[in-house]
Amino acid sequence: MVIWVIGLAGSGKSTISKIIHNAFLKSALPTVLVDGDEIRKIFGNDLGHSIKDRLKNASRIRELCKLLDKSRINAVCAILSISELDRKWCRENLSSYIEIYINTPLPLIEKRGYRDLYLKYDQGLVIDVVGKDIKFDKPSRPDFIIHNDKSKEVFIEEGNKIANTILQNLNEL
């Protein structure tokens, strides 16, 4: 099974991915946490953040997840996943695919100051920022949507509910 947790930078993907990963581990299910930034590091940070490089990184992650899936190892991925085509590929090529969209309004992410990425963009210090000069294709049919515009406690509670739902329905997937 591959659980694809997507959203803008700073939306809360890593938080939800860790919650789900930990729930799977507590249930003694073989599970790997795959983070888009970590995959970049593994490959020696050989990619930038242009659309082309982002799509290549997503391709690497898809192929890694396909290998894990074939090996019956669950993967929980925290990835921007800017393209609906990537998500379509996952639905067509993985044995079991669950998509979780973290919908966090960009003004709220900017206010939270995630790595100052968006501020740096606004100051002209960086380019190739998803949500600014790179379009983010909102998912057409995610399995779950979390609206991350409330308190952190509510957000974490939503992540726990989804993790429990997935685990309860595991035999049906």
PDB file of C-alpha atoms in Angstrom:
ATOM      1  CA  MET A   1       0.000   0.000   0.000  1.00  0.00           C
ATOM      2  CA  VAL A   2       1.159   3.505  -0.784  1.00  0.00           C
ATOM      3  CA  ILE A   3      -0.262   6.465   1.072  1.00  0.00           C
ATOM      4  CA  TRP A   4       0.479   9.663  -0.831  1.00  0.00           C
ATOM      5  CA  VAL A   5       0.222  12.738   1.426  1.00  0.00           C
ATOM      6  CA  ILE A   6       0.214  15.868  -0.715  1.00  0.00           C
ATOM      7  CA  GLY A   7      -0.087  19.625  -0.364  1.00  0.00           C
ATOM      8  CA  LEU A   8       1.893  22.827  -0.569  1.00  0.00           C
ATOM      9  CA  ALA A   9       5.178  23.312   1.275  1.00  0.00           C
ATOM     10  CA  GLY A  10       4.294  24.033   4.871  1.00  0.00           C
ATOM     11  CA  SER A  11       0.799  22.533   4.634  1.00  0.00           C
ATOM     12  CA  GLY A  12       1.464  19.781   7.187  1.00  0.00           C
ATOM     13  CA  LYS A  13       2.379  16.810   4.982  1.00  0.00           C
ATOM     14  CA  SER A  14       5.264  15.664   7.178  1.00  0.00           C
ATOM     15  CA  THR A  15       3.177  15.870  10.353  1.00  0.00           C
ATOM     16  CA  ILE A  16       0.358  13.726   8.951  1.00  0.00           C
ATOM     17  CA  SER A  17       2.785  11.304   7.290  1.00  0.00           C
ATOM     18  CA  LYS A  18       4.575  10.719  10.604  1.00  0.00           C
ATOM     19  CA  ILE A  19       1.262  10.114  12.388  1.00  0.00           C
ATOM     20  CA  ILE A  20       0.233   7.488   9.823  1.00  0.00           C
ATOM     21  CA  HIS A  21       3.703   5.928   9.719  1.00  0.00           C
ATOM     22  CA  ASN A  22       3.765   5.579  13.504  1.00  0.00           C
ATOM     23  CA  ALA A  23       0.259   4.069  13.549  1.00  0.00           C
ATOM     24  CA  PHE A  24       1.329   1.448  10.995  1.00  0.00           C
ATOM     25  CA  LEU A  25       4.481   0.643  12.953  1.00  0.00           C
ATOM     26  CA  LYS A  26       2.465   0.263  16.182  1.00  0.00           C
ATOM     27  CA  SER A  27       0.307  -2.239  14.293  1.00  0.00           C
ATOM     28  CA  ALA A  28       3.489  -4.149  13.349  1.00  0.00           C
ATOM     29  CA  LEU A  29       3.036  -3.442   9.645  1.00  0.00           C
ATOM     30  CA  PRO A  30       6.211  -3.107   7.566  1.00  0.00           C
ATOM     31  CA  THR A  31       6.158   0.558   6.605  1.00  0.00           C
ATOM     32  CA  VAL A  32       8.613   3.113   5.274  1.00  0.00           C
ATOM     33  CA  LEU A  33       8.279   6.872   5.546  1.00  0.00           C
ATOM     34  CA  VAL A  34       9.286   8.498   2.255  1.00  0.00           C
ATOM     35  CA  ASP A  35       9.869  12.249   2.291  1.00  0.00           C
ATOM     36  CA  GLY A  36      10.436  14.154  -0.950  1.00  0.00           C
ATOM     37  CA  ASP A  37      13.240  16.224   0.621  1.00  0.00           C
ATOM     38  CA  GLU A  38      14.953  13.078   1.910  1.00  0.00           C
ATOM     39  CA  ILE A  39      14.851  11.469  -1.543  1.00  0.00           C
ATOM     40  CA  ARG A  40      16.569  14.576  -2.917  1.00  0.00           C
ATOM     41  CA  LYS A  41      19.337  14.108  -0.324  1.00  0.00           C
ATOM     42  CA  ILE A  42      19.715  10.396  -1.078  1.00  0.00           C
ATOM     43  CA  PHE A  43      20.384  11.255  -4.721  1.00  0.00           C
ATOM     44  CA  GLY A  44      22.960  13.871  -3.742  1.00  0.00           C
ATOM     45  CA  ASN A  45      20.743  16.927  -4.149  1.00  0.00           C
ATOM     46  CA  ASP A  46      21.271  16.665  -7.903  1.00  0.00           C
ATOM     47  CA  LEU A  47      17.970  18.365  -8.728  1.00  0.00           C
ATOM     48  CA  GLY A  48      16.805  21.924  -8.424  1.00  0.00           C
ATOM     49  CA  HIS A  49      13.206  23.015  -7.943  1.00  0.00           C
ATOM     50  CA  SER A  50      12.151  23.757 -11.525  1.00  0.00           C
ATOM     51  CA  ILE A  51       9.046  22.009 -12.791  1.00  0.00           C
ATOM     52  CA  LYS A  52      11.235  19.558 -14.722  1.00  0.00           C
ATOM     53  CA  ASP A  53      13.314  18.718 -11.633  1.00  0.00           C
ATOM     54  CA  ARG A  54      10.258  18.437  -9.406  1.00  0.00           C
ATOM     55  CA  LEU A  55       8.654  15.998 -11.844  1.00  0.00           C
ATOM     56  CA  LYS A  56      11.869  13.954 -11.977  1.00  0.00           C
ATOM     57  CA  ASN A  57      11.984  13.763  -8.180  1.00  0.00           C
ATOM     58  CA  ALA A  58       8.331  12.688  -8.144  1.00  0.00           C
ATOM     59  CA  SER A  59       9.165  10.006 -10.717  1.00  0.00           C
ATOM     60  CA  ARG A  60      11.941   8.682  -8.487  1.00  0.00           C
ATOM     61  CA  ILE A  61       9.550   8.538  -5.564  1.00  0.00           C
ATOM     62  CA  ARG A  62       6.860   6.793  -7.623  1.00  0.00           C
ATOM     63  CA  GLU A  63       9.329   4.139  -8.760  1.00  0.00           C
ATOM     64  CA  LEU A  64      10.638   3.640  -5.225  1.00  0.00           C
ATOM     65  CA  CYS A  65       7.070   3.248  -3.980  1.00  0.00           C
ATOM     66  CA  LYS A  66       6.315   0.754  -6.747  1.00  0.00           C
ATOM     67  CA  LEU A  67       9.313  -1.329  -5.624  1.00  0.00           C
ATOM     68  CA  LEU A  68       8.215  -1.166  -1.991  1.00  0.00           C
ATOM     69  CA  ASP A  69       4.648  -2.011  -2.986  1.00  0.00           C
ATOM     70  CA  LYS A  70       5.795  -5.089  -4.934  1.00  0.00           C
ATOM     71  CA  SER A  71       7.820  -6.119  -1.882  1.00  0.00           C
ATOM     72  CA  ARG A  72       4.696  -5.795   0.284  1.00  0.00           C
ATOM     73  CA  ILE A  73       6.192  -2.932   2.268  1.00  0.00           C
ATOM     74  CA  ASN A  74       3.842  -0.041   2.922  1.00  0.00           C
ATOM     75  CA  ALA A  75       5.023   3.440   2.013  1.00  0.00           C
ATOM     76  CA  VAL A  76       3.782   6.694   3.481  1.00  0.00           C
ATOM     77  CA  CYS A  77       4.944   9.548   1.251  1.00  0.00           C
ATOM     78  CA  ALA A  78       5.117  13.231   2.102  1.00  0.00           C
ATOM     79  CA  ILE A  79       5.376  14.850  -1.319  1.00  0.00           C
ATOM     80  CA  LEU A  80       4.239  18.046  -3.007  1.00  0.00           C
ATOM     81  CA  SER A  81       3.056  16.015  -6.015  1.00  0.00           C
ATOM     82  CA  ILE A  82       2.322  19.026  -8.190  1.00  0.00           C
ATOM     83  CA  SER A  83       0.974  17.056 -11.137  1.00  0.00           C
ATOM     84  CA  GLU A  84      -2.316  15.227 -11.446  1.00  0.00           C
ATOM     85  CA  LEU A  85      -0.523  12.960 -13.944  1.00  0.00           C
ATOM     86  CA  ASP A  86       1.752  11.678 -11.141  1.00  0.00           C
ATOM     87  CA  ARG A  87      -1.249  10.848  -9.022  1.00  0.00           C
ATOM     88  CA  LYS A  88      -2.990   9.151 -11.945  1.00  0.00           C
ATOM     89  CA  TRP A  89       0.138   7.026 -12.488  1.00  0.00           C
ATOM     90  CA  CYS A  90       0.021   5.960  -8.835  1.00  0.00           C
ATOM     91  CA  ARG A  91      -3.626   4.931  -9.069  1.00  0.00           C
ATOM     92  CA  GLU A  92      -2.894   2.866 -12.187  1.00  0.00           C
ATOM     93  CA  ASN A  93       0.417   1.263 -11.161  1.00  0.00           C
ATOM     94  CA  LEU A  94       0.262   0.574  -7.438  1.00  0.00           C
ATOM     95  CA  SER A  95      -1.626  -2.312  -5.866  1.00  0.00           C
ATOM     96  CA  SER A  96      -3.260  -0.074  -3.288  1.00  0.00           C
ATOM     97  CA  TYR A  97      -3.063   3.720  -3.346  1.00  0.00           C
ATOM     98  CA  ILE A  98      -4.538   6.193  -0.897  1.00  0.00           C
ATOM     99  CA  GLU A  99      -4.274   9.920  -1.496  1.00  0.00           C
ATOM    100  CA  ILE A 100      -4.510  12.425   1.332  1.00  0.00           C
ATOM    101  CA  TYR A 101      -4.673  16.094   0.411  1.00  0.00           C
ATOM    102  CA  ILE A 102      -3.661  18.612   3.050  1.00  0.00           C
ATOM    103  CA  ASN A 103      -5.590  21.710   2.045  1.00  0.00           C
ATOM    104  CA  THR A 104      -3.983  24.662   3.787  1.00  0.00           C
ATOM    105  CA  PRO A 105      -4.652  28.171   2.459  1.00  0.00           C
ATOM    106  CA  LEU A 106      -1.450  29.760   1.137  1.00  0.00           C
ATOM    107  CA  PRO A 107      -1.960  32.994   3.156  1.00  0.00           C
ATOM    108  CA  LEU A 108      -2.071  30.883   6.334  1.00  0.00           C
ATOM    109  CA  ILE A 109       1.102  28.989   5.354  1.00  0.00           C
ATOM    110  CA  GLU A 110       2.805  32.319   4.663  1.00  0.00           C
ATOM    111  CA  LYS A 111       1.671  33.653   8.039  1.00  0.00           C
ATOM    112  CA  ARG A 112       3.089  30.574   9.763  1.00  0.00           C
ATOM    113  CA  GLY A 113       6.436  31.360   8.098  1.00  0.00           C
ATOM    114  CA  TYR A 114       7.344  27.905   6.795  1.00  0.00           C
ATOM    115  CA  ARG A 115      11.101  28.144   6.245  1.00  0.00           C
ATOM    116  CA  ASP A 116      10.433  31.692   5.026  1.00  0.00           C
ATOM    117  CA  LEU A 117      10.136  30.140   1.561  1.00  0.00           C
ATOM    118  CA  TYR A 118       7.221  32.287   0.469  1.00  0.00           C
ATOM    119  CA  LEU A 119       8.694  35.438   2.009  1.00  0.00           C
ATOM    120  CA  LYS A 120      11.940  34.810   0.116  1.00  0.00           C
ATOM    121  CA  TYR A 121       9.926  34.430  -3.079  1.00  0.00           C
ATOM    122  CA  ASP A 122       8.065  37.684  -2.424  1.00  0.00           C
ATOM    123  CA  GLN A 123      11.417  39.410  -1.832  1.00  0.00           C
ATOM    124  CA  GLY A 124      12.732  38.099  -5.159  1.00  0.00           C
ATOM    125  CA  LEU A 125      15.361  35.902  -3.483  1.00  0.00           C
ATOM    126  CA  VAL A 126      14.093  32.557  -4.838  1.00  0.00           C
ATOM    127  CA  ILE A 127      12.095  31.269  -7.785  1.00  0.00           C
ATOM    128  CA  ASP A 128      10.377  27.987  -8.617  1.00  0.00           C
ATOM    129  CA  VAL A 129       8.056  28.033  -5.619  1.00  0.00           C
ATOM    130  CA  VAL A 130       4.921  25.903  -5.847  1.00  0.00           C
ATOM    131  CA  GLY A 131       1.889  28.026  -5.133  1.00  0.00           C
ATOM    132  CA  LYS A 132       3.637  31.131  -6.444  1.00  0.00           C
ATOM    133  CA  ASP A 133       5.331  30.801  -9.855  1.00  0.00           C
ATOM    134  CA  ILE A 134       4.712  27.046 -10.169  1.00  0.00           C
ATOM    135  CA  LYS A 135       1.118  25.878 -10.337  1.00  0.00           C
ATOM    136  CA  PHE A 136      -0.096  23.211  -7.946  1.00  0.00           C
ATOM    137  CA  ASP A 137      -2.725  20.948  -9.512  1.00  0.00           C
ATOM    138  CA  LYS A 138      -5.210  20.362  -6.729  1.00  0.00           C
ATOM    139  CA  PRO A 139      -6.134  16.695  -6.666  1.00  0.00           C
ATOM    140  CA  SER A 140      -9.273  15.766  -8.566  1.00  0.00           C
ATOM    141  CA  ARG A 141     -10.283  12.867  -6.318  1.00  0.00           C
ATOM    142  CA  PRO A 142      -8.324  12.487  -3.104  1.00  0.00           C
ATOM    143  CA  ASP A 143      -9.422   9.754  -0.748  1.00  0.00           C
ATOM    144  CA  PHE A 144      -9.146  12.108   2.229  1.00  0.00           C
ATOM    145  CA  ILE A 145      -8.943  15.880   2.588  1.00  0.00           C
ATOM    146  CA  ILE A 146      -7.696  17.582   5.722  1.00  0.00           C
ATOM    147  CA  HIS A 147      -8.408  21.293   5.984  1.00  0.00           C
ATOM    148  CA  ASN A 148      -5.458  22.582   7.984  1.00  0.00           C
ATOM    149  CA  ASP A 149      -6.867  25.949   8.975  1.00  0.00           C
ATOM    150  CA  LYS A 150      -7.676  25.254  12.603  1.00  0.00           C
ATOM    151  CA  SER A 151      -5.541  24.508  15.654  1.00  0.00           C
ATOM    152  CA  LYS A 152      -2.614  22.105  15.587  1.00  0.00           C
ATOM    153  CA  GLU A 153      -4.508  19.844  17.995  1.00  0.00           C
ATOM    154  CA  VAL A 154      -7.470  19.575  15.598  1.00  0.00           C
ATOM    155  CA  PHE A 155      -5.083  18.916  12.711  1.00  0.00           C
ATOM    156  CA  ILE A 156      -3.319  16.110  14.594  1.00  0.00           C
ATOM    157  CA  GLU A 157      -6.673  14.648  15.624  1.00  0.00           C
ATOM    158  CA  GLU A 158      -7.706  14.551  11.942  1.00  0.00           C
ATOM    159  CA  GLY A 159      -4.461  12.731  11.099  1.00  0.00           C
ATOM    160  CA  ASN A 160      -5.096  10.157  13.825  1.00  0.00           C
ATOM    161  CA  LYS A 161      -8.662   9.600  12.593  1.00  0.00           C
ATOM    162  CA  ILE A 162      -7.460   8.978   9.056  1.00  0.00           C
ATOM    163  CA  ALA A 163      -4.710   6.623  10.236  1.00  0.00           C
ATOM    164  CA  ASN A 164      -7.265   4.655  12.262  1.00  0.00           C
ATOM    165  CA  THR A 165      -9.711   4.553   9.346  1.00  0.00           C
ATOM    166  CA  ILE A 166      -7.043   3.218   6.985  1.00  0.00           C
ATOM    167  CA  LEU A 167      -5.939   0.582   9.490  1.00  0.00           C
ATOM    168  CA  GLN A 168      -9.536  -0.521  10.177  1.00  0.00           C
ATOM    169  CA  ASN A 169     -10.214  -0.879   6.439  1.00  0.00           C
ATOM    170  CA  LEU A 170      -6.882  -2.505   5.597  1.00  0.00           C
ATOM    171  CA  ASN A 171      -8.375  -5.868   4.694  1.00  0.00           C
ATOM    172  CA  GLU A 172     -10.758  -4.252   2.201  1.00  0.00           C
ATOM    173  CA  LEU A 173      -7.982  -2.431   0.305  1.00  0.00           C
TER     174      LEU A 173
END
